[in-house]
XYZ file of C-alpha atoms in Angstrom:
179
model
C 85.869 97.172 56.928
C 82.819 97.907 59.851
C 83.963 101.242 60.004
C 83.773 102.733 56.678
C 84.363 106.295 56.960
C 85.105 106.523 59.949
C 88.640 105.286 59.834
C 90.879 106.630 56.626
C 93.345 103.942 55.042
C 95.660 106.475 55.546
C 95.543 105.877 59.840
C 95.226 102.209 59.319
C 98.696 102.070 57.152
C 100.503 104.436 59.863
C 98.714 101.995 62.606
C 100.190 98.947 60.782
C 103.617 100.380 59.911
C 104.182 101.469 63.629
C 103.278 97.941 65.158
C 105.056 96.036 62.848
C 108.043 98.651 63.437
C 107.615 98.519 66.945
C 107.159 94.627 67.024
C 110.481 94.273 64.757
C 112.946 96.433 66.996
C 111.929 94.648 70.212
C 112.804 91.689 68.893
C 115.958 92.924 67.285
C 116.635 93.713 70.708
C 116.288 89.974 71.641
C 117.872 88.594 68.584
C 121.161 91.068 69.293
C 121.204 89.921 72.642
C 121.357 86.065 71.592
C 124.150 86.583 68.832
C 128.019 85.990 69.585
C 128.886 88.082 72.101
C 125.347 89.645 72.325
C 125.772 90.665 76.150
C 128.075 93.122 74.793
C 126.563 94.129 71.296
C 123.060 95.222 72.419
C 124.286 97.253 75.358
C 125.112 99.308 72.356
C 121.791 100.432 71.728
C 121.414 101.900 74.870
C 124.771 103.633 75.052
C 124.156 105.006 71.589
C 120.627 106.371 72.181
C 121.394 107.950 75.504
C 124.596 109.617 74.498
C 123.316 111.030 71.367
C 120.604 112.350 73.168
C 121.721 114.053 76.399
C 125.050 115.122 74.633
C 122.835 116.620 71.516
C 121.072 118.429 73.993
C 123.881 119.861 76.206
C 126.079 120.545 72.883
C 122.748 122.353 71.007
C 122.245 124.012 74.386
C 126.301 125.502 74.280
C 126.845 126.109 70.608
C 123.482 125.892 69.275
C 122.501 128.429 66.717
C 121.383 126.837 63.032
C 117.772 125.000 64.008
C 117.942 121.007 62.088
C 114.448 120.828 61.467
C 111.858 123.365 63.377
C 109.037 122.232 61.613
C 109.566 118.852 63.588
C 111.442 119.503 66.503
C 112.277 123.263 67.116
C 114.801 123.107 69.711
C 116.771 120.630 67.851
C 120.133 122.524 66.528
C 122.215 121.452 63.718
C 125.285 121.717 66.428
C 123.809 119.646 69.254
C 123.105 117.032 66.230
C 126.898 117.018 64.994
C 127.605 117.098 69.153
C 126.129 113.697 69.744
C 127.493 112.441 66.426
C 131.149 112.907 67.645
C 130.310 112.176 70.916
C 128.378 108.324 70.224
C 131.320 107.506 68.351
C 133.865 108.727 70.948
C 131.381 106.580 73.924
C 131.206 103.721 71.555
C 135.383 103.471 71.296
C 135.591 103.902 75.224
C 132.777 101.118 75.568
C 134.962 98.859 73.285
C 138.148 99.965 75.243
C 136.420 98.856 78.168
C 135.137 95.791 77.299
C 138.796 94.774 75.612
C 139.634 94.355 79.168
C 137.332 91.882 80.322
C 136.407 90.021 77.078
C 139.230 87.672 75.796
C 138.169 87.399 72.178
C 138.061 91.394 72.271
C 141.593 91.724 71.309
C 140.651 91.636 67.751
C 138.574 94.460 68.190
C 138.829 97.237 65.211
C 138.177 101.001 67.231
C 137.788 102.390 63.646
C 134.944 100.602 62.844
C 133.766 100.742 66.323
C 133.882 104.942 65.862
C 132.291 104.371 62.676
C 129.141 102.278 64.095
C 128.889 104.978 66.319
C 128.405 107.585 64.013
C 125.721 105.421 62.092
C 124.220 104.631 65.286
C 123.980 107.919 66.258
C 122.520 109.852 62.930
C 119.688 106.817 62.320
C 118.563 107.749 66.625
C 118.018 111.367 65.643
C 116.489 109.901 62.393
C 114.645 107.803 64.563
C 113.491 110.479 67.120
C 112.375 113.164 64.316
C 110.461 110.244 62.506
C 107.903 109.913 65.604
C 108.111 113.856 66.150
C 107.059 114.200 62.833
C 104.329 111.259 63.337
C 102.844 113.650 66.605
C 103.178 116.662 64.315
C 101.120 115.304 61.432
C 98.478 113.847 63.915
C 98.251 116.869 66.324
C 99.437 115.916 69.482
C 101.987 116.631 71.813
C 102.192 112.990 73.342
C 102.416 109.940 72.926
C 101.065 108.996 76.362
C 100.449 110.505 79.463
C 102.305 108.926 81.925
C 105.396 110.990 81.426
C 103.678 113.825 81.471
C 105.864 116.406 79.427
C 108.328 113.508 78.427
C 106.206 112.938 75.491
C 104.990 109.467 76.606
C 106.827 106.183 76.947
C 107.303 105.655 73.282
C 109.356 108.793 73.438
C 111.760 107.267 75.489
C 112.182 104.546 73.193
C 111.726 106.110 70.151
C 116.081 105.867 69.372
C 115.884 102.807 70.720
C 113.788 101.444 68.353
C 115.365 102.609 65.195
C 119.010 101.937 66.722
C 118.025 98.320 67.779
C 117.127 97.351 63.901
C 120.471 99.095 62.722
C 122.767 98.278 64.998
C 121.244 94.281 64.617
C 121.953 94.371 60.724
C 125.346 96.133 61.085
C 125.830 93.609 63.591
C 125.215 90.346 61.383
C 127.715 92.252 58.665
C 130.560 92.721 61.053
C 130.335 92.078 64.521
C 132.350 94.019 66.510
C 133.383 91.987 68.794
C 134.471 88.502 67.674
């Protein structure tokens, strides 16, 4: 309103989107955490961010040939994408394998729809990472921040996070894996 012109609706709608986006995965975070066997549950948001995303990388690096997007992300490869696919769900099953062993109420545990959260999990966290790419693209920079230098910033590192946490919580109030 004071700074008419000098501020375009169009930065104050990305500005509001992003902290309410922010704001809500946090606290999807929090609210996974709290459900029925939460101490479980949100650990896979974590496991599903970071496997997609080193085994994306080293599968894209192998096999990579057909670029996903260049415009957004040029070293992303339609291969290392389909690599961390397969290889989220395949973490997720050996998480739930895992945890079957020290979780009592596990034994009821269905591996084919733990595979199959993994898959979702994985595809919206390279959704999630080319959606802020695409953000820096459109605004020119390279960064979000500077104390990663060449990291992108620490929004970078939590830029799967963020879009896995608000998934993974719905999912999770559908059909919890592990009741």
């Amino acid at each position: 309103v004071f700074s008419k012109g000098r501020v375009s609706v169009e930065d104050v709608s990305v500005t509001g989107f992003m902290s309410l986006y922010m704001i809500s995965a946090f606290v999807a975070i929090l609210f996974l955490r709290d459900s029925a066997a939460g101490a479980y549950t949100y650990l896979l948001i974590f496991i599903g961010a970071w496997v997609t995303d080193s085994f994306a990388y080293f599968t894209g690096f192998l096999f990579g040939k057909h670029k996903l997007i260049p415009e957004i992300s040029p070293k992303k490869t339609v291969e290392g994408s389909i690599g961390g696919i397969l290889f989220c769900g395949g973490a997720f099953v050996l998480y739930g394998i895992a945890i079957s062993h020290f979780v009592e109420t596990a034994d009821r545990m269905n591996l084919a729809l733990l595979f199959c959260y993994g898959i979702i999990v994985s595809v919206v966290s390279q959704i999630g990472d080319l959606s802020l790419s695409a953000v820096k693209r459109h605004y020119g920079i390279k960064d979000f921040g500077k104390i990663f230098p060449g990291h992108g910033g620490i929004l970078d590192r939590f830029d799967s996070i963020l879009a896995v946490s608000l998934v993974l919580f719905v999912l999770n109030e559908f059909a919890s894996i592990f009741r």
